[in-house]
Every structure is written in C-alpha cells, then in structure tokens.
Amino acid sequence: WITSTYYRNDLPKWVQDFNSTRPAKYWDREWKGAQGAVLGSTSHRKGKDGSEAGFYEVIGSTSFGNDYEFEFAKELMVYENIGRGPSTDLLSISLSPNDILGHQVGPDSPEMQQMALDLDRELADFFNFLGHQIGLANVWIALSADHGVSSLPDAVKKLRIPAANLDARKLEAEINSALTAKFSSGHPAAYVKLDYPLAWLDQDAFAAAHVHEHDAEVAVGEAMKQGGARDYYTKSQLAEGEVPNTPLGRKYLNSYSPEGSWFVMGVPDIYTVGPGKGTDHTSPYNYDTHVPLAVYGLPFQPGTYRTSVEPVDLAPTIASLLGINAPTHSVGRVLTEALAPAPASGFMGYGIKGSGFGPEGKPHP
C-alpha cells in the first residue's frame, strides 16, 4: 500500500507493518470453488516478461485479493479511528480482483461466479465488523461499479451472435500506415496509440505533417471505421457538444474530458473487443453500462426501485442527506424514491432541491 507525498512523506507505522507482514500469507495457496475444485493458484511464477510475477499479478485475479483489501480496510478503520470522530468520514474501497479476473475469463465463467459468492461472504464479514466497530446505525453503505464487461467473444459465438477478439496491435499498425500514406508518404510516423476502441493521437507527429486537430481526429476516425468500428466521436467534436441528442450521443458526450492529448472514441461493434484473448469493456452497450447500485442505512427506504438510476446519482444523494451542497459539476439526481420518509414529529431536513435529471452517461474510471 502506498500514498502520495501530496498527503504525507511517510506511511504510518501500521501501514508499514502491514506491508511487511500481511502479503506473505496469500502466497502459495489454492483458490477453490464450493465443490472443492481448484480454480486458481497463488504459487510463485514467472510474469509475462520472464521476471518474477508480483503480488498484484498473481493474487489480484483471485478472491484472496479481495480478502487482502478488506483486511487492510479493517486495519484502517481501527488505527485511523474511522467513524469515531465528530465529523462524517468517507471510506471508499475499490475491489479490483473482480475487474482483473473478469478481463481474463469473462463474466459467465465458473471463476467469476465463485468470486461473486466469495465477495458476498466477504462483504457480510466486513459489514459485521462495521457493526461491532461503530454500529450499523451509524453507517451508510453504497455498492456500485464503474463498468460492466463483454462476455468472451468465443462464448458469444456459440450463441450464433457475431463477436470478435481483435488484434489491436495489428489494427494500430494499419491505421498508422493509412495515416502515413495520407499525410507523410514515404516517411512513416506513429500518429496513433490505440487502446481499442480509444485512439490517442500524437500531436507532435501531426504538427510535423502540418495537420490541425479537427482534420487529424477525423482522419483517425475514418481509419478506425475502415478497421471495423461502427462510428466515432472526436475530442474536438465533443468539446463543441456536436453530438446527436440520443442516448448514445449523450453517453459519449458525458465521457468527454478536456485534459490530455487529442483523442478519438470509436464505437465498437457489439461483442467486439480489442485484446486478442480474454475480454474488455469501454463500449456503450447494456452489458457494459448496466451496473448495480445498492444503498443501506437508516435514511433509506428498503425496496427494489425500477426507475432510471446512475452511479453519478450517489454524490447528490449523499450530499443531500448530509445537508451540504452537491459538487458543482454533479450531473446526477437525488434518489428521492429510495429515501425513508421523514419522522412524523421532529425535524429531519434532507435539503433536496432541483438537481434535475442528468443525461444518461457511460460510467468510466
């Protein structure tokens, strides 16, 4: 575990002790399913580059990785007195093993099913810890995800649905070759770095060819369409808000960031992913954008709600319950349908005011 010198120069002693002692117990173990079948191993092995594989690479794709994170979270709660002071504390836990394993074996595999069962047990244990540590009456819990994932293309093909694992490196070379022919014939250049379906443009390479942003991004987008993309959105296009007023257009508009270099967001074909094996996300389709959102705590009304909801709704909802303003750039709404009614007597002010309905967006890191 690390931190940034922006916050402090040294890790607390308890974190240093954790780093030096706890990882060892997760090595050289078998990860088994409910029937005893071995689903994975954390034995020492070589990585892709031939060197010794690290903790993240080996343990990260098993349920032991989630155990490790929750173990750290418990230590954090104790040593930093989380939830015991006069002010509200926020603890955010990102469970990366689900993502790592999902990329490797897809969402329909026995390994992912077992990880879901293991996570259910791990969450129950952590919630029980919270109950003993500070009392669940003093805790609000939210559970969600930043994206879904495509099924393995090979699994989809068995259902007679078109699907493909692309060779992203080969496609990148083809796009750069086409751009070279268009802008600098006889002088090959690496105009694009492809993380399919996202293309990052080298501004210096285009500047050397005297090509401006708009023309460069359109040329890259058209080359991506030749490579199989259904459509594309450019950074300059998104900056001007020039997208169709459709659910698809709004998803890409919500994914715009002014930071970084020029880019093009390709719209991939359904169940088409960049890696040559495994699977991926970063598409606008429901299997990629449909994620859970569950909340727990005294302010919430128990039930299942079938209204439109997005992870971005968490921020204004929590802010409203805390009696503070929502973040300035928040585009979510307060989930009023999930809030418990105010007591018949006494005052319980949620401070809800017109946050409005934000456009549907694509969850991303």
PDB file of N, CA, C and O in Angstrom, residues 310-354:
ATOM      1  N   GLU A 310     -28.241   6.065 -12.008  1.00  0.00           N
ATOM      2  CA  GLU A 310     -26.855   6.008 -12.451  1.00  0.00           C
ATOM      3  C   GLU A 310     -25.929   6.143 -11.243  1.00  0.00           C
ATOM      4  O   GLU A 310     -26.314   6.727 -10.219  1.00  0.00           O
ATOM      5  N   PRO A 311     -24.698   5.638 -11.337  1.00  0.00           N
ATOM      6  CA  PRO A 311     -23.758   5.825 -10.227  1.00  0.00           C
ATOM      7  C   PRO A 311     -23.515   7.292  -9.875  1.00  0.00           C
ATOM      8  O   PRO A 311     -23.249   7.604  -8.718  1.00  0.00           O
ATOM      9  N   VAL A 312     -23.630   8.190 -10.854  1.00  0.00           N
ATOM     10  CA  VAL A 312     -23.413   9.611 -10.564  1.00  0.00           C
ATOM     11  C   VAL A 312     -24.488  10.181  -9.658  1.00  0.00           C
ATOM     12  O   VAL A 312     -24.343  11.298  -9.145  1.00  0.00           O
ATOM     13  N   ASP A 313     -25.581   9.426  -9.445  1.00  0.00           N
ATOM     14  CA  ASP A 313     -26.627   9.888  -8.540  1.00  0.00           C
ATOM     15  C   ASP A 313     -26.222   9.767  -7.072  1.00  0.00           C
ATOM     16  O   ASP A 313     -26.859  10.367  -6.198  1.00  0.00           O
ATOM     17  N   LEU A 314     -25.183   8.999  -6.798  1.00  0.00           N
ATOM     18  CA  LEU A 314     -24.759   8.826  -5.410  1.00  0.00           C
ATOM     19  C   LEU A 314     -24.308  10.132  -4.780  1.00  0.00           C
ATOM     20  O   LEU A 314     -24.639  10.435  -3.634  1.00  0.00           O
ATOM     21  N   ALA A 315     -23.512  10.902  -5.514  1.00  0.00           N
ATOM     22  CA  ALA A 315     -22.939  12.121  -4.937  1.00  0.00           C
ATOM     23  C   ALA A 315     -24.013  13.115  -4.478  1.00  0.00           C
ATOM     24  O   ALA A 315     -23.991  13.563  -3.316  1.00  0.00           O
ATOM     25  N   PRO A 316     -24.978  13.500  -5.344  1.00  0.00           N
ATOM     26  CA  PRO A 316     -26.004  14.437  -4.861  1.00  0.00           C
ATOM     27  C   PRO A 316     -26.905  13.840  -3.783  1.00  0.00           C
ATOM     28  O   PRO A 316     -27.391  14.560  -2.913  1.00  0.00           O
ATOM     29  N   THR A 317     -27.119  12.521  -3.816  1.00  0.00           N
ATOM     30  CA  THR A 317     -27.961  11.890  -2.795  1.00  0.00           C
ATOM     31  C   THR A 317     -27.283  11.954  -1.431  1.00  0.00           C
ATOM     32  O   THR A 317     -27.904  12.362  -0.428  1.00  0.00           O
ATOM     33  N   ILE A 318     -26.025  11.560  -1.365  1.00  0.00           N
ATOM     34  CA  ILE A 318     -25.296  11.596  -0.096  1.00  0.00           C
ATOM     35  C   ILE A 318     -25.148  13.040   0.387  1.00  0.00           C
ATOM     36  O   ILE A 318     -25.302  13.330   1.584  1.00  0.00           O
ATOM     37  N   ALA A 319     -24.848  13.953  -0.546  1.00  0.00           N
ATOM     38  CA  ALA A 319     -24.712  15.365  -0.163  1.00  0.00           C
ATOM     39  C   ALA A 319     -26.007  15.895   0.428  1.00  0.00           C
ATOM     40  O   ALA A 319     -26.007  16.618   1.435  1.00  0.00           O
ATOM     41  N   SER A 320     -27.139  15.521  -0.189  1.00  0.00           N
ATOM     42  CA  SER A 320     -28.431  15.975   0.314  1.00  0.00           C
ATOM     43  C   SER A 320     -28.674  15.459   1.725  1.00  0.00           C
ATOM     44  O   SER A 320     -29.129  16.205   2.612  1.00  0.00           O
ATOM     45  N   LEU A 321     -28.360  14.190   1.965  1.00  0.00           N
ATOM     46  CA  LEU A 321     -28.573  13.610   3.288  1.00  0.00           C
ATOM     47  C   LEU A 321     -27.662  14.236   4.342  1.00  0.00           C
ATOM     48  O   LEU A 321     -28.030  14.334   5.516  1.00  0.00           O
ATOM     49  N   LEU A 322     -26.484  14.678   3.915  1.00  0.00           N
ATOM     50  CA  LEU A 322     -25.552  15.322   4.840  1.00  0.00           C
ATOM     51  C   LEU A 322     -25.886  16.798   5.055  1.00  0.00           C
ATOM     52  O   LEU A 322     -25.292  17.447   5.920  1.00  0.00           O
ATOM     53  N   GLY A 323     -26.810  17.320   4.241  1.00  0.00           N
ATOM     54  CA  GLY A 323     -27.175  18.727   4.379  1.00  0.00           C
ATOM     55  C   GLY A 323     -26.153  19.676   3.802  1.00  0.00           C
ATOM     56  O   GLY A 323     -26.020  20.819   4.255  1.00  0.00           O
ATOM     57  N   ILE A 324     -25.412  19.208   2.792  1.00  0.00           N
ATOM     58  CA  ILE A 324     -24.411  20.064   2.140  1.00  0.00           C
ATOM     59  C   ILE A 324     -24.735  20.158   0.660  1.00  0.00           C
ATOM     60  O   ILE A 324     -25.524  19.378   0.120  1.00  0.00           O
ATOM     61  N   ASN A 325     -24.118  21.144  -0.018  1.00  0.00           N
ATOM     62  CA  ASN A 325     -24.344  21.295  -1.444  1.00  0.00           C
ATOM     63  C   ASN A 325     -23.728  20.131  -2.210  1.00  0.00           C
ATOM     64  O   ASN A 325     -22.676  19.606  -1.839  1.00  0.00           O
ATOM     65  N   ALA A 326     -24.387  19.742  -3.292  1.00  0.00           N
ATOM     66  CA  ALA A 326     -23.806  18.742  -4.185  1.00  0.00           C
ATOM     67  C   ALA A 326     -22.588  19.346  -4.875  1.00  0.00           C
ATOM     68  O   ALA A 326     -22.475  20.568  -4.996  1.00  0.00           O
ATOM     69  N   PRO A 327     -21.645  18.531  -5.327  1.00  0.00           N
ATOM     70  CA  PRO A 327     -20.485  19.053  -6.063  1.00  0.00           C
ATOM     71  C   PRO A 327     -20.932  19.918  -7.234  1.00  0.00           C
ATOM     72  O   PRO A 327     -21.958  19.643  -7.877  1.00  0.00           O
ATOM     73  N   THR A 328     -20.177  20.958  -7.514  1.00  0.00           N
ATOM     74  CA  THR A 328     -20.554  21.929  -8.539  1.00  0.00           C
ATOM     75  C   THR A 328     -20.841  21.285  -9.880  1.00  0.00           C
ATOM     76  O   THR A 328     -21.788  21.650 -10.575  1.00  0.00           O
ATOM     77  N   HIS A 329     -20.034  20.325 -10.259  1.00  0.00           N
ATOM     78  CA  HIS A 329     -20.183  19.706 -11.576  1.00  0.00           C
ATOM     79  C   HIS A 329     -21.007  18.422 -11.544  1.00  0.00           C
ATOM     80  O   HIS A 329     -20.997  17.661 -12.508  1.00  0.00           O
ATOM     81  N   SER A 330     -21.707  18.178 -10.466  1.00  0.00           N
ATOM     82  CA  SER A 330     -22.529  16.973 -10.372  1.00  0.00           C
ATOM     83  C   SER A 330     -23.665  17.026 -11.394  1.00  0.00           C
ATOM     84  O   SER A 330     -24.333  18.045 -11.547  1.00  0.00           O
ATOM     85  N   VAL A 331     -23.883  15.927 -12.101  1.00  0.00           N
ATOM     86  CA  VAL A 331     -24.978  15.848 -13.074  1.00  0.00           C
ATOM     87  C   VAL A 331     -26.017  14.806 -12.668  1.00  0.00           C
ATOM     88  O   VAL A 331     -26.957  14.530 -13.406  1.00  0.00           O
ATOM     89  N   GLY A 332     -25.851  14.203 -11.495  1.00  0.00           N
ATOM     90  CA  GLY A 332     -26.803  13.205 -11.035  1.00  0.00           C
ATOM     91  C   GLY A 332     -28.009  13.849 -10.366  1.00  0.00           C
ATOM     92  O   GLY A 332     -28.117  15.070 -10.255  1.00  0.00           O
ATOM     93  N   ARG A 333     -28.905  13.004  -9.896  1.00  0.00           N
ATOM     94  CA  ARG A 333     -30.103  13.482  -9.214  1.00  0.00           C
ATOM     95  C   ARG A 333     -30.165  12.864  -7.823  1.00  0.00           C
ATOM     96  O   ARG A 333     -29.554  11.827  -7.544  1.00  0.00           O
ATOM     97  N   VAL A 334     -30.922  13.462  -6.937  1.00  0.00           N
ATOM     98  CA  VAL A 334     -31.168  12.891  -5.615  1.00  0.00           C
ATOM     99  C   VAL A 334     -32.173  11.753  -5.760  1.00  0.00           C
ATOM    100  O   VAL A 334     -33.235  11.912  -6.362  1.00  0.00           O
ATOM    101  N   LEU A 335     -31.829  10.604  -5.211  1.00  0.00           N
ATOM    102  CA  LEU A 335     -32.685   9.422  -5.346  1.00  0.00           C
ATOM    103  C   LEU A 335     -33.826   9.480  -4.327  1.00  0.00           C
ATOM    104  O   LEU A 335     -33.896   8.710  -3.367  1.00  0.00           O
ATOM    105  N   THR A 336     -34.743  10.394  -4.543  1.00  0.00           N
ATOM    106  CA  THR A 336     -35.819  10.653  -3.582  1.00  0.00           C
ATOM    107  C   THR A 336     -36.695   9.420  -3.347  1.00  0.00           C
ATOM    108  O   THR A 336     -37.206   9.216  -2.245  1.00  0.00           O
ATOM    109  N   GLU A 337     -36.865   8.600  -4.393  1.00  0.00           N
ATOM    110  CA  GLU A 337     -37.745   7.434  -4.236  1.00  0.00           C
ATOM    111  C   GLU A 337     -37.180   6.412  -3.261  1.00  0.00           C
ATOM    112  O   GLU A 337     -37.917   5.573  -2.742  1.00  0.00           O
ATOM    113  N   ALA A 338     -35.865   6.464  -3.013  1.00  0.00           N
ATOM    114  CA  ALA A 338     -35.236   5.482  -2.122  1.00  0.00           C
ATOM    115  C   ALA A 338     -35.025   6.023  -0.712  1.00  0.00           C
ATOM    116  O   ALA A 338     -34.481   5.317   0.136  1.00  0.00           O
ATOM    117  N   LEU A 339     -35.452   7.265  -0.457  1.00  0.00           N
ATOM    118  CA  LEU A 339     -35.250   7.861   0.861  1.00  0.00           C
ATOM    119  C   LEU A 339     -36.425   7.546   1.782  1.00  0.00           C
ATOM    120  O   LEU A 339     -37.588   7.591   1.373  1.00  0.00           O
ATOM    121  N   ALA A 340     -36.105   7.210   3.008  1.00  0.00           N
ATOM    122  CA  ALA A 340     -37.144   6.934   4.003  1.00  0.00           C
ATOM    123  C   ALA A 340     -37.903   8.222   4.306  1.00  0.00           C
ATOM    124  O   ALA A 340     -37.325   9.317   4.279  1.00  0.00           O
ATOM    125  N   PRO A 341     -39.201   8.132   4.595  1.00  0.00           N
ATOM    126  CA  PRO A 341     -39.967   9.342   4.919  1.00  0.00           C
ATOM    127  C   PRO A 341     -39.459   9.964   6.212  1.00  0.00           C
ATOM    128  O   PRO A 341     -38.968   9.269   7.109  1.00  0.00           O
ATOM    129  N   ALA A 342     -39.576  11.275   6.283  1.00  0.00           N
ATOM    130  CA  ALA A 342     -39.156  11.975   7.490  1.00  0.00           C
ATOM    131  C   ALA A 342     -40.066  11.579   8.654  1.00  0.00           C
ATOM    132  O   ALA A 342     -41.242  11.255   8.454  1.00  0.00           O
ATOM    133  N   PRO A 343     -39.544  11.577   9.881  1.00  0.00           N
ATOM    134  CA  PRO A 343     -40.364  11.245  11.046  1.00  0.00           C
ATOM    135  C   PRO A 343     -41.578  12.170  11.155  1.00  0.00           C
ATOM    136  O   PRO A 343     -41.537  13.323  10.716  1.00  0.00           O
ATOM    137  N   ALA A 344     -42.651  11.630  11.728  1.00  0.00           N
ATOM    138  CA  ALA A 344     -43.873  12.419  11.860  1.00  0.00           C
ATOM    139  C   ALA A 344     -43.659  13.632  12.749  1.00  0.00           C
ATOM    140  O   ALA A 344     -44.277  14.675  12.563  1.00  0.00           O
ATOM    141  N   SER A 345     -42.784  13.509  13.738  1.00  0.00           N
ATOM    142  CA  SER A 345     -42.507  14.633  14.614  1.00  0.00           C
ATOM    143  C   SER A 345     -41.013  14.893  14.604  1.00  0.00           C
ATOM    144  O   SER A 345     -40.204  14.030  14.273  1.00  0.00           O
ATOM    145  N   GLY A 346     -40.639  16.099  14.987  1.00  0.00           N
ATOM    146  CA  GLY A 346     -39.229  16.449  14.950  1.00  0.00           C
ATOM    147  C   GLY A 346     -38.837  16.902  13.559  1.00  0.00           C
ATOM    148  O   GLY A 346     -39.657  16.977  12.647  1.00  0.00           O
ATOM    149  N   PHE A 347     -37.593  17.244  13.390  1.00  0.00           N
ATOM    150  CA  PHE A 347     -37.127  17.793  12.115  1.00  0.00           C
ATOM    151  C   PHE A 347     -36.077  16.877  11.507  1.00  0.00           C
ATOM    152  O   PHE A 347     -35.146  16.451  12.162  1.00  0.00           O
ATOM    153  N   MET A 348     -36.292  16.539  10.242  1.00  0.00           N
ATOM    154  CA  MET A 348     -35.287  15.775   9.503  1.00  0.00           C
ATOM    155  C   MET A 348     -35.171  16.410   8.136  1.00  0.00           C
ATOM    156  O   MET A 348     -35.920  16.111   7.214  1.00  0.00           O
ATOM    157  N   GLY A 349     -34.258  17.336   7.959  1.00  0.00           N
ATOM    158  CA  GLY A 349     -34.125  18.090   6.715  1.00  0.00           C
ATOM    159  C   GLY A 349     -33.128  17.442   5.777  1.00  0.00           C
ATOM    160  O   GLY A 349     -31.965  17.335   6.094  1.00  0.00           O
ATOM    161  N   TYR A 350     -33.612  17.010   4.600  1.00  0.00           N
ATOM    162  CA  TYR A 350     -32.710  16.436   3.615  1.00  0.00           C
ATOM    163  C   TYR A 350     -32.116  17.502   2.699  1.00  0.00           C
ATOM    164  O   TYR A 350     -31.163  17.254   1.975  1.00  0.00           O
ATOM    165  N   GLY A 351     -32.702  18.693   2.667  1.00  0.00           N
ATOM    166  CA  GLY A 351     -32.170  19.748   1.829  1.00  0.00           C
ATOM    167  C   GLY A 351     -32.230  19.424   0.349  1.00  0.00           C
ATOM    168  O   GLY A 351     -31.338  19.774  -0.401  1.00  0.00           O
ATOM    169  N   ILE A 352     -33.292  18.752  -0.106  1.00  0.00           N
ATOM    170  CA  ILE A 352     -33.395  18.371  -1.510  1.00  0.00           C
ATOM    171  C   ILE A 352     -33.916  19.558  -2.307  1.00  0.00           C
ATOM    172  O   ILE A 352     -34.909  20.176  -1.974  1.00  0.00           O
ATOM    173  N   LYS A 353     -33.210  19.893  -3.365  1.00  0.00           N
ATOM    174  CA  LYS A 353     -33.711  20.932  -4.256  1.00  0.00           C
ATOM    175  C   LYS A 353     -33.400  20.526  -5.689  1.00  0.00           C
ATOM    176  O   LYS A 353     -32.713  19.530  -5.933  1.00  0.00           O
ATOM    177  N   GLY A 354     -33.863  21.316  -6.634  1.00  0.00           N
ATOM    178  CA  GLY A 354     -33.861  20.909  -8.031  1.00  0.00           C
ATOM    179  C   GLY A 354     -32.519  20.572  -8.631  1.00  0.00           C
ATOM    180  O   GLY A 354     -31.898  21.403  -9.271  1.00  0.00           O
TER     181      GLY A 354
END
